[in-house]
């Protein structure tokens, strides 16, 4: 690669990184200001620092309850999505049967089905089966809408596992499920980490479905909490920024941990190859 191309790529990368980082930094620093500083000094450092915006939220039981709700729902969604989609992807990738590709196409069509279109019939269905104000009313639909993309990703990865490994496992007495559980899943850590991050972030940021399902405020998740907090403190922009920043921290922390596992899995797979 020539020097001008390297410079151009570095410049583009820096520009994209700045577009992502600058709003986050603005939010973090804005949470340490008061509204007067946001008006007179929006992009500078806080002077003086106002940590009460963050400490006031962290001392609120409402924030921690919403954090717990979001965490439980997100982790449960990831568990259901990864568990169901990995088994389905294994069947689509390693077994041949009549109608396999047609059935797989159905999941591909699911990628084109917008969630907003399904919200009304989904609400009626959840009401009829008694899942309103129930975390399962959010977990199961989220998992259902995440299955298509997850199955497609995992199927592609499972098909890259050499058939010789499966044949050797079969000769050693491994059945289909034993091969799936003991060999295929450990070899697929990069793909599993990827789909887990996608499912968790999508669940963490989901606003519409929890808003429709939960009328009981004790089950509200952080996206709904941010909206309600913004409505309550519409004139206190600094406090709203602090609430938004604190709501992002758990998801960013999970992503950081999952990214390390992803890179570790890739390096482990390369060393074994």
PDB file of C-alpha atoms in Angstrom:
ATOM      1  CA  UNK A   1       0.000   0.000   0.000  1.00  0.00           C
ATOM      2  CA  UNK A   2       1.366   3.385  -1.012  1.00  0.00           C
ATOM      3  CA  UNK A   3       2.083   6.160   1.447  1.00  0.00           C
ATOM      4  CA  UNK A   4      -0.768   8.465   0.259  1.00  0.00           C
ATOM      5  CA  UNK A   5      -3.296   5.621   0.634  1.00  0.00           C
ATOM      6  CA  UNK A   6      -2.053   4.896   4.162  1.00  0.00           C
ATOM      7  CA  UNK A   7      -2.383   8.557   5.101  1.00  0.00           C
ATOM      8  CA  UNK A   8      -5.869   8.721   3.572  1.00  0.00           C
ATOM      9  CA  UNK A   9      -7.008   5.571   5.426  1.00  0.00           C
ATOM     10  CA  UNK A  10      -5.594   6.859   8.718  1.00  0.00           C
ATOM     11  CA  UNK A  11      -7.332  10.179   8.168  1.00  0.00           C
ATOM     12  CA  UNK A  12     -10.667   8.488   7.478  1.00  0.00           C
ATOM     13  CA  UNK A  13     -10.265   6.261  10.535  1.00  0.00           C
ATOM     14  CA  UNK A  14      -9.472   9.252  12.749  1.00  0.00           C
ATOM     15  CA  UNK A  15     -12.469  11.165  11.380  1.00  0.00           C
ATOM     16  CA  UNK A  16     -14.848   8.255  11.989  1.00  0.00           C
ATOM     17  CA  UNK A  17     -13.419   7.724  15.472  1.00  0.00           C
ATOM     18  CA  UNK A  18     -13.864  11.412  16.266  1.00  0.00           C
ATOM     19  CA  UNK A  19     -17.500  11.307  15.158  1.00  0.00           C
ATOM     20  CA  UNK A  20     -18.070   8.474  17.633  1.00  0.00           C
ATOM     21  CA  UNK A  21     -15.922   9.647  20.535  1.00  0.00           C
ATOM     22  CA  UNK A  22     -16.703  13.374  20.596  1.00  0.00           C
ATOM     23  CA  UNK A  23     -20.431  13.003  21.456  1.00  0.00           C
ATOM     24  CA  UNK A  24     -19.578  10.511  24.200  1.00  0.00           C
ATOM     25  CA  UNK A  25     -16.931  12.816  25.679  1.00  0.00           C
ATOM     26  CA  UNK A  26     -19.354  15.739  25.459  1.00  0.00           C
ATOM     27  CA  UNK A  27     -21.963  13.713  27.361  1.00  0.00           C
ATOM     28  CA  UNK A  28     -19.535  12.574  30.059  1.00  0.00           C
ATOM     29  CA  UNK A  29     -18.141  16.066  30.644  1.00  0.00           C
ATOM     30  CA  UNK A  30     -21.591  17.626  30.360  1.00  0.00           C
ATOM     31  CA  UNK A  31     -22.745  15.456  33.227  1.00  0.00           C
ATOM     32  CA  UNK A  32     -20.114  17.126  35.426  1.00  0.00           C
ATOM     33  CA  UNK A  33     -21.384  20.624  34.626  1.00  0.00           C
ATOM     34  CA  UNK A  34     -24.386  22.654  35.620  1.00  0.00           C
ATOM     35  CA  UNK A  35     -26.801  24.129  33.111  1.00  0.00           C
ATOM     36  CA  UNK A  36     -25.060  27.497  33.224  1.00  0.00           C
ATOM     37  CA  UNK A  37     -21.760  25.967  32.183  1.00  0.00           C
ATOM     38  CA  UNK A  38     -23.457  24.048  29.363  1.00  0.00           C
ATOM     39  CA  UNK A  39     -24.747  27.359  28.034  1.00  0.00           C
ATOM     40  CA  UNK A  40     -21.589  29.441  28.412  1.00  0.00           C
ATOM     41  CA  UNK A  41     -18.918  26.731  28.011  1.00  0.00           C
ATOM     42  CA  UNK A  42     -20.452  23.732  26.209  1.00  0.00           C
ATOM     43  CA  UNK A  43     -17.224  22.172  24.871  1.00  0.00           C
ATOM     44  CA  UNK A  44     -14.732  23.075  27.612  1.00  0.00           C
ATOM     45  CA  UNK A  45     -13.831  21.290  30.828  1.00  0.00           C
ATOM     46  CA  UNK A  46     -16.181  21.741  33.779  1.00  0.00           C
ATOM     47  CA  UNK A  47     -15.255  24.644  36.051  1.00  0.00           C
ATOM     48  CA  UNK A  48     -16.131  23.825  38.748  1.00  0.00           C
ATOM     49  CA  UNK A  49     -16.819  20.120  38.500  1.00  0.00           C
ATOM     50  CA  UNK A  50     -20.335  19.114  39.584  1.00  0.00           C
ATOM     51  CA  UNK A  51     -20.275  15.407  40.529  1.00  0.00           C
ATOM     52  CA  UNK A  52     -23.684  15.710  42.213  1.00  0.00           C
ATOM     53  CA  UNK A  53     -25.378  14.977  38.878  1.00  0.00           C
ATOM     54  CA  UNK A  54     -23.859  11.480  38.852  1.00  0.00           C
ATOM     55  CA  UNK A  55     -23.932  10.782  42.584  1.00  0.00           C
ATOM     56  CA  UNK A  56     -27.570  11.847  42.802  1.00  0.00           C
ATOM     57  CA  UNK A  57     -28.548   9.320  40.140  1.00  0.00           C
ATOM     58  CA  UNK A  58     -26.383   6.561  41.615  1.00  0.00           C
ATOM     59  CA  UNK A  59     -28.038   7.053  44.984  1.00  0.00           C
ATOM     60  CA  UNK A  60     -31.479   6.623  43.422  1.00  0.00           C
ATOM     61  CA  UNK A  61     -33.153   3.250  43.821  1.00  0.00           C
ATOM     62  CA  UNK A  62     -35.118   3.826  40.605  1.00  0.00           C
ATOM     63  CA  UNK A  63     -31.946   3.845  38.490  1.00  0.00           C
ATOM     64  CA  UNK A  64     -30.647   0.608  40.014  1.00  0.00           C
ATOM     65  CA  UNK A  65     -34.012  -1.102  39.561  1.00  0.00           C
ATOM     66  CA  UNK A  66     -34.093  -0.126  35.894  1.00  0.00           C
ATOM     67  CA  UNK A  67     -30.490  -1.250  35.524  1.00  0.00           C
ATOM     68  CA  UNK A  68     -31.349  -4.634  37.029  1.00  0.00           C
ATOM     69  CA  UNK A  69     -34.384  -4.992  34.758  1.00  0.00           C
ATOM     70  CA  UNK A  70     -32.340  -4.199  31.646  1.00  0.00           C
ATOM     71  CA  UNK A  71     -29.586  -6.594  32.699  1.00  0.00           C
ATOM     72  CA  UNK A  72     -31.932  -9.493  33.445  1.00  0.00           C
ATOM     73  CA  UNK A  73     -33.870  -9.042  30.210  1.00  0.00           C
ATOM     74  CA  UNK A  74     -30.734  -8.611  28.090  1.00  0.00           C
ATOM     75  CA  UNK A  75     -28.924 -11.639  29.517  1.00  0.00           C
ATOM     76  CA  UNK A  76     -32.024 -13.810  29.257  1.00  0.00           C
ATOM     77  CA  UNK A  77     -32.496 -12.708  25.642  1.00  0.00           C
ATOM     78  CA  UNK A  78     -28.884 -13.576  24.837  1.00  0.00           C
ATOM     79  CA  UNK A  79     -29.278 -16.996  26.478  1.00  0.00           C
ATOM     80  CA  UNK A  80     -32.427 -17.808  24.494  1.00  0.00           C
ATOM     81  CA  UNK A  81     -31.093 -16.431  21.207  1.00  0.00           C
ATOM     82  CA  UNK A  82     -27.699 -18.122  21.345  1.00  0.00           C
ATOM     83  CA  UNK A  83     -29.104 -21.412  22.633  1.00  0.00           C
ATOM     84  CA  UNK A  84     -31.886 -21.723  20.068  1.00  0.00           C
ATOM     85  CA  UNK A  85     -30.024 -20.271  17.084  1.00  0.00           C
ATOM     86  CA  UNK A  86     -26.865 -22.320  17.628  1.00  0.00           C
ATOM     87  CA  UNK A  87     -28.869 -25.579  17.559  1.00  0.00           C
ATOM     88  CA  UNK A  88     -30.856 -24.461  14.511  1.00  0.00           C
ATOM     89  CA  UNK A  89     -27.704 -23.283  12.712  1.00  0.00           C
ATOM     90  CA  UNK A  90     -26.036 -26.637  13.480  1.00  0.00           C
ATOM     91  CA  UNK A  91     -28.891 -28.468  11.772  1.00  0.00           C
ATOM     92  CA  UNK A  92     -28.831 -26.153   8.753  1.00  0.00           C
ATOM     93  CA  UNK A  93     -25.040 -26.349   8.448  1.00  0.00           C
ATOM     94  CA  UNK A  94     -24.210 -29.997   9.112  1.00  0.00           C
ATOM     95  CA  UNK A  95     -27.307 -31.998   8.094  1.00  0.00           C
ATOM     96  CA  UNK A  96     -28.877 -32.543   4.683  1.00  0.00           C
ATOM     97  CA  UNK A  97     -32.646 -32.978   4.471  1.00  0.00           C
ATOM     98  CA  UNK A  98     -35.421 -32.184   2.046  1.00  0.00           C
ATOM     99  CA  UNK A  99     -36.552 -28.580   2.190  1.00  0.00           C
ATOM    100  CA  UNK A 100     -33.507 -27.389   4.137  1.00  0.00           C
ATOM    101  CA  UNK A 101     -32.743 -24.434   1.892  1.00  0.00           C
ATOM    102  CA  UNK A 102     -36.401 -23.437   1.620  1.00  0.00           C
ATOM    103  CA  UNK A 103     -36.729 -23.453   5.396  1.00  0.00           C
ATOM    104  CA  UNK A 104     -33.492 -21.501   5.740  1.00  0.00           C
ATOM    105  CA  UNK A 105     -34.849 -18.937   3.294  1.00  0.00           C
ATOM    106  CA  UNK A 106     -37.739 -18.332   5.691  1.00  0.00           C
ATOM    107  CA  UNK A 107     -35.234 -17.070   8.270  1.00  0.00           C
ATOM    108  CA  UNK A 108     -33.647 -14.877   5.610  1.00  0.00           C
ATOM    109  CA  UNK A 109     -37.038 -13.345   4.875  1.00  0.00           C
ATOM    110  CA  UNK A 110     -37.312 -12.586   8.590  1.00  0.00           C
ATOM    111  CA  UNK A 111     -34.513 -10.046   8.173  1.00  0.00           C
ATOM    112  CA  UNK A 112     -36.788  -7.936   5.984  1.00  0.00           C
ATOM    113  CA  UNK A 113     -39.715  -7.913   8.427  1.00  0.00           C
ATOM    114  CA  UNK A 114     -39.717  -4.600  10.318  1.00  0.00           C
ATOM    115  CA  UNK A 115     -40.350  -4.766  14.033  1.00  0.00           C
ATOM    116  CA  UNK A 116     -42.628  -1.709  14.012  1.00  0.00           C
ATOM    117  CA  UNK A 117     -45.102  -3.468  11.711  1.00  0.00           C
ATOM    118  CA  UNK A 118     -45.502  -6.324  14.193  1.00  0.00           C
ATOM    119  CA  UNK A 119     -45.948  -4.237  17.320  1.00  0.00           C
ATOM    120  CA  UNK A 120     -49.783  -4.127  17.247  1.00  0.00           C
ATOM    121  CA  UNK A 121     -50.437  -7.847  16.575  1.00  0.00           C
ATOM    122  CA  UNK A 122     -47.626  -8.657  18.996  1.00  0.00           C
ATOM    123  CA  UNK A 123     -49.279  -6.570  21.704  1.00  0.00           C
ATOM    124  CA  UNK A 124     -52.614  -8.335  21.118  1.00  0.00           C
ATOM    125  CA  UNK A 125     -50.911 -11.741  21.246  1.00  0.00           C
ATOM    126  CA  UNK A 126     -49.053 -10.938  24.461  1.00  0.00           C
ATOM    127  CA  UNK A 127     -52.245  -9.611  26.045  1.00  0.00           C
ATOM    128  CA  UNK A 128     -54.183 -12.760  25.112  1.00  0.00           C
ATOM    129  CA  UNK A 129     -51.580 -15.094  26.602  1.00  0.00           C
ATOM    130  CA  UNK A 130     -51.065 -12.964  29.716  1.00  0.00           C
ATOM    131  CA  UNK A 131     -47.502 -11.772  29.161  1.00  0.00           C
ATOM    132  CA  UNK A 132     -48.065  -8.043  29.626  1.00  0.00           C
ATOM    133  CA  UNK A 133     -46.114  -6.675  32.607  1.00  0.00           C
ATOM    134  CA  UNK A 134     -44.065  -9.858  32.416  1.00  0.00           C
ATOM    135  CA  UNK A 135     -40.381  -9.909  31.404  1.00  0.00           C
ATOM    136  CA  UNK A 136     -41.068 -12.905  29.154  1.00  0.00           C
ATOM    137  CA  UNK A 137     -43.249 -10.589  27.088  1.00  0.00           C
ATOM    138  CA  UNK A 138     -40.068  -8.735  26.129  1.00  0.00           C
ATOM    139  CA  UNK A 139     -37.517 -11.565  26.203  1.00  0.00           C
ATOM    140  CA  UNK A 140     -39.332 -13.968  23.859  1.00  0.00           C
ATOM    141  CA  UNK A 141     -40.218 -11.435  21.101  1.00  0.00           C
ATOM    142  CA  UNK A 142     -36.713  -9.969  21.220  1.00  0.00           C
ATOM    143  CA  UNK A 143     -35.263 -13.456  20.857  1.00  0.00           C
ATOM    144  CA  UNK A 144     -37.634 -14.261  17.986  1.00  0.00           C
ATOM    145  CA  UNK A 145     -36.641 -11.150  16.029  1.00  0.00           C
ATOM    146  CA  UNK A 146     -32.935 -11.807  16.683  1.00  0.00           C
ATOM    147  CA  UNK A 147     -33.042 -15.424  15.475  1.00  0.00           C
ATOM    148  CA  UNK A 148     -32.773 -14.793  11.704  1.00  0.00           C
ATOM    149  CA  UNK A 149     -29.541 -12.803  11.708  1.00  0.00           C
ATOM    150  CA  UNK A 150     -28.041 -14.999  14.439  1.00  0.00           C
ATOM    151  CA  UNK A 151     -28.810 -18.236  12.592  1.00  0.00           C
ATOM    152  CA  UNK A 152     -27.395 -16.851   9.354  1.00  0.00           C
ATOM    153  CA  UNK A 153     -24.148 -15.794  11.045  1.00  0.00           C
ATOM    154  CA  UNK A 154     -23.702 -19.058  12.964  1.00  0.00           C
ATOM    155  CA  UNK A 155     -24.588 -21.256  10.021  1.00  0.00           C
ATOM    156  CA  UNK A 156     -21.908 -19.631   7.908  1.00  0.00           C
ATOM    157  CA  UNK A 157     -19.347 -20.133  10.666  1.00  0.00           C
ATOM    158  CA  UNK A 158     -20.373 -23.727  11.399  1.00  0.00           C
ATOM    159  CA  UNK A 159     -19.955 -24.638   7.741  1.00  0.00           C
ATOM    160  CA  UNK A 160     -16.307 -23.571   7.887  1.00  0.00           C
ATOM    161  CA  UNK A 161     -15.520 -26.290  10.459  1.00  0.00           C
ATOM    162  CA  UNK A 162     -13.762 -29.049   8.465  1.00  0.00           C
ATOM    163  CA  UNK A 163     -15.748 -32.231   7.932  1.00  0.00           C
ATOM    164  CA  UNK A 164     -12.637 -34.223   8.916  1.00  0.00           C
ATOM    165  CA  UNK A 165     -13.026 -33.040  12.511  1.00  0.00           C
ATOM    166  CA  UNK A 166     -16.585 -34.348  12.631  1.00  0.00           C
ATOM    167  CA  UNK A 167     -15.551 -37.645  11.035  1.00  0.00           C
ATOM    168  CA  UNK A 168     -12.755 -38.109  13.561  1.00  0.00           C
ATOM    169  CA  UNK A 169     -15.142 -37.322  16.411  1.00  0.00           C
ATOM    170  CA  UNK A 170     -17.659 -39.843  15.054  1.00  0.00           C
ATOM    171  CA  UNK A 171     -14.968 -42.529  14.884  1.00  0.00           C
ATOM    172  CA  UNK A 172     -14.138 -41.786  18.525  1.00  0.00           C
ATOM    173  CA  UNK A 173     -17.746 -42.451  19.495  1.00  0.00           C
ATOM    174  CA  UNK A 174     -19.079 -38.885  19.480  1.00  0.00           C
ATOM    175  CA  UNK A 175     -22.739 -38.578  18.625  1.00  0.00           C
ATOM    176  CA  UNK A 176     -24.294 -35.576  16.907  1.00  0.00           C
ATOM    177  CA  UNK A 177     -25.105 -33.727  20.124  1.00  0.00           C
ATOM    178  CA  UNK A 178     -21.742 -34.557  21.710  1.00  0.00           C
ATOM    179  CA  UNK A 179     -19.948 -33.180  18.656  1.00  0.00           C
ATOM    180  CA  UNK A 180     -22.097 -30.046  18.809  1.00  0.00           C
ATOM    181  CA  UNK A 181     -21.572 -29.481  22.535  1.00  0.00           C
ATOM    182  CA  UNK A 182     -17.956 -30.570  23.022  1.00  0.00           C
ATOM    183  CA  UNK A 183     -16.308 -29.613  19.739  1.00  0.00           C
ATOM    184  CA  UNK A 184     -18.380 -27.297  17.546  1.00  0.00           C
ATOM    185  CA  UNK A 185     -19.347 -24.729  20.188  1.00  0.00           C
ATOM    186  CA  UNK A 186     -15.810 -24.338  21.630  1.00  0.00           C
ATOM    187  CA  UNK A 187     -14.445 -23.865  18.110  1.00  0.00           C
ATOM    188  CA  UNK A 188     -17.126 -21.251  17.428  1.00  0.00           C
ATOM    189  CA  UNK A 189     -16.302 -18.867  20.274  1.00  0.00           C
ATOM    190  CA  UNK A 190     -15.647 -15.904  17.927  1.00  0.00           C
ATOM    191  CA  UNK A 191     -19.029 -16.274  16.240  1.00  0.00           C
ATOM    192  CA  UNK A 192     -20.817 -16.867  19.551  1.00  0.00           C
ATOM    193  CA  UNK A 193     -19.202 -13.766  21.032  1.00  0.00           C
ATOM    194  CA  UNK A 194     -20.273 -11.729  18.013  1.00  0.00           C
ATOM    195  CA  UNK A 195     -23.924 -12.782  18.076  1.00  0.00           C
ATOM    196  CA  UNK A 196     -24.029 -12.398  21.861  1.00  0.00           C
ATOM    197  CA  UNK A 197     -22.877  -8.790  21.586  1.00  0.00           C
ATOM    198  CA  UNK A 198     -25.413  -8.081  18.835  1.00  0.00           C
ATOM    199  CA  UNK A 199     -28.267  -9.596  20.844  1.00  0.00           C
ATOM    200  CA  UNK A 200     -27.312  -7.879  24.086  1.00  0.00           C
ATOM    201  CA  UNK A 201     -26.871  -4.418  22.567  1.00  0.00           C
ATOM    202  CA  UNK A 202     -30.154  -4.738  20.648  1.00  0.00           C
ATOM    203  CA  UNK A 203     -31.960  -5.742  23.839  1.00  0.00           C
ATOM    204  CA  UNK A 204     -30.279  -3.022  25.889  1.00  0.00           C
ATOM    205  CA  UNK A 205     -31.317  -0.316  23.415  1.00  0.00           C
ATOM    206  CA  UNK A 206     -34.839  -1.614  22.789  1.00  0.00           C
ATOM    207  CA  UNK A 207     -37.318   1.094  23.673  1.00  0.00           C
ATOM    208  CA  UNK A 208     -40.571   0.348  21.858  1.00  0.00           C
ATOM    209  CA  UNK A 209     -41.242  -3.213  23.040  1.00  0.00           C
ATOM    210  CA  UNK A 210     -40.682  -2.617  26.793  1.00  0.00           C
ATOM    211  CA  UNK A 211     -42.744   0.570  26.502  1.00  0.00           C
ATOM    212  CA  UNK A 212     -45.657  -1.421  25.055  1.00  0.00           C
ATOM    213  CA  UNK A 213     -45.352  -4.423  27.379  1.00  0.00           C
ATOM    214  CA  UNK A 214     -44.650  -2.760  30.725  1.00  0.00           C
ATOM    215  CA  UNK A 215     -47.286  -0.525  32.257  1.00  0.00           C
ATOM    216  CA  UNK A 216     -45.931  -1.295  35.719  1.00  0.00           C
ATOM    217  CA  UNK A 217     -43.071   1.156  36.348  1.00  0.00           C
ATOM    218  CA  UNK A 218     -41.258  -1.378  38.503  1.00  0.00           C
ATOM    219  CA  UNK A 219     -40.432  -3.309  35.299  1.00  0.00           C
ATOM    220  CA  UNK A 220     -39.231  -0.326  33.281  1.00  0.00           C
ATOM    221  CA  UNK A 221     -35.863  -0.713  31.582  1.00  0.00           C
ATOM    222  CA  UNK A 222     -33.182   1.941  31.181  1.00  0.00           C
ATOM    223  CA  UNK A 223     -34.311   3.261  27.755  1.00  0.00           C
ATOM    224  CA  UNK A 224     -37.768   3.943  29.172  1.00  0.00           C
ATOM    225  CA  UNK A 225     -36.154   5.350  32.301  1.00  0.00           C
ATOM    226  CA  UNK A 226     -34.052   7.756  30.237  1.00  0.00           C
ATOM    227  CA  UNK A 227     -37.156   8.969  28.404  1.00  0.00           C
ATOM    228  CA  UNK A 228     -39.104   9.411  31.646  1.00  0.00           C
ATOM    229  CA  UNK A 229     -36.142  11.119  33.313  1.00  0.00           C
ATOM    230  CA  UNK A 230     -35.788  13.496  30.393  1.00  0.00           C
ATOM    231  CA  UNK A 231     -39.462  14.377  30.640  1.00  0.00           C
ATOM    232  CA  UNK A 232     -39.182  14.938  34.382  1.00  0.00           C
ATOM    233  CA  UNK A 233     -35.996  17.035  34.194  1.00  0.00           C
ATOM    234  CA  UNK A 234     -36.480  18.618  30.773  1.00  0.00           C
ATOM    235  CA  UNK A 235     -34.840  21.863  31.880  1.00  0.00           C
ATOM    236  CA  UNK A 236     -31.897  20.169  33.651  1.00  0.00           C
ATOM    237  CA  UNK A 237     -29.821  19.121  30.641  1.00  0.00           C
ATOM    238  CA  UNK A 238     -26.708  18.325  32.692  1.00  0.00           C
ATOM    239  CA  UNK A 239     -28.535  15.814  34.852  1.00  0.00           C
ATOM    240  CA  UNK A 240     -30.117  14.208  31.790  1.00  0.00           C
ATOM    241  CA  UNK A 241     -26.665  13.832  30.219  1.00  0.00           C
ATOM    242  CA  UNK A 242     -25.413  12.143  33.390  1.00  0.00           C
ATOM    243  CA  UNK A 243     -28.342   9.708  33.319  1.00  0.00           C
ATOM    244  CA  UNK A 244     -27.710   8.860  29.669  1.00  0.00           C
ATOM    245  CA  UNK A 245     -23.990   8.274  30.283  1.00  0.00           C
ATOM    246  CA  UNK A 246     -24.637   5.992  33.256  1.00  0.00           C
ATOM    247  CA  UNK A 247     -27.155   4.050  31.163  1.00  0.00           C
ATOM    248  CA  UNK A 248     -24.497   3.383  28.499  1.00  0.00           C
ATOM    249  CA  UNK A 249     -21.749   2.205  30.852  1.00  0.00           C
ATOM    250  CA  UNK A 250     -22.958  -1.415  31.445  1.00  0.00           C
ATOM    251  CA  UNK A 251     -23.430  -2.122  27.739  1.00  0.00           C
ATOM    252  CA  UNK A 252     -20.014  -0.652  26.914  1.00  0.00           C
ATOM    253  CA  UNK A 253     -18.468  -2.732  29.692  1.00  0.00           C
ATOM    254  CA  UNK A 254     -20.006  -5.922  28.362  1.00  0.00           C
ATOM    255  CA  UNK A 255     -18.828  -5.087  24.863  1.00  0.00           C
ATOM    256  CA  UNK A 256     -15.275  -4.548  26.124  1.00  0.00           C
ATOM    257  CA  UNK A 257     -15.278  -7.936  27.855  1.00  0.00           C
ATOM    258  CA  UNK A 258     -16.865  -9.708  24.881  1.00  0.00           C
ATOM    259  CA  UNK A 259     -14.391  -8.088  22.502  1.00  0.00           C
ATOM    260  CA  UNK A 260     -11.492  -9.555  24.450  1.00  0.00           C
ATOM    261  CA  UNK A 261     -13.100 -13.004  24.264  1.00  0.00           C
ATOM    262  CA  UNK A 262     -13.679 -12.497  20.556  1.00  0.00           C
ATOM    263  CA  UNK A 263     -10.049 -11.627  19.857  1.00  0.00           C
ATOM    264  CA  UNK A 264      -8.867 -14.444  22.137  1.00  0.00           C
ATOM    265  CA  UNK A 265     -11.062 -16.938  20.282  1.00  0.00           C
ATOM    266  CA  UNK A 266      -9.754 -15.792  16.920  1.00  0.00           C
ATOM    267  CA  UNK A 267      -6.150 -16.092  18.042  1.00  0.00           C
ATOM    268  CA  UNK A 268      -6.864 -19.497  19.593  1.00  0.00           C
ATOM    269  CA  UNK A 269      -8.423 -20.729  16.370  1.00  0.00           C
ATOM    270  CA  UNK A 270      -5.493 -19.460  14.333  1.00  0.00           C
ATOM    271  CA  UNK A 271      -2.947 -21.154  16.597  1.00  0.00           C
ATOM    272  CA  UNK A 272      -4.816 -24.448  16.354  1.00  0.00           C
ATOM    273  CA  UNK A 273      -5.060 -24.221  12.601  1.00  0.00           C
TER     274      UNK A 273
END
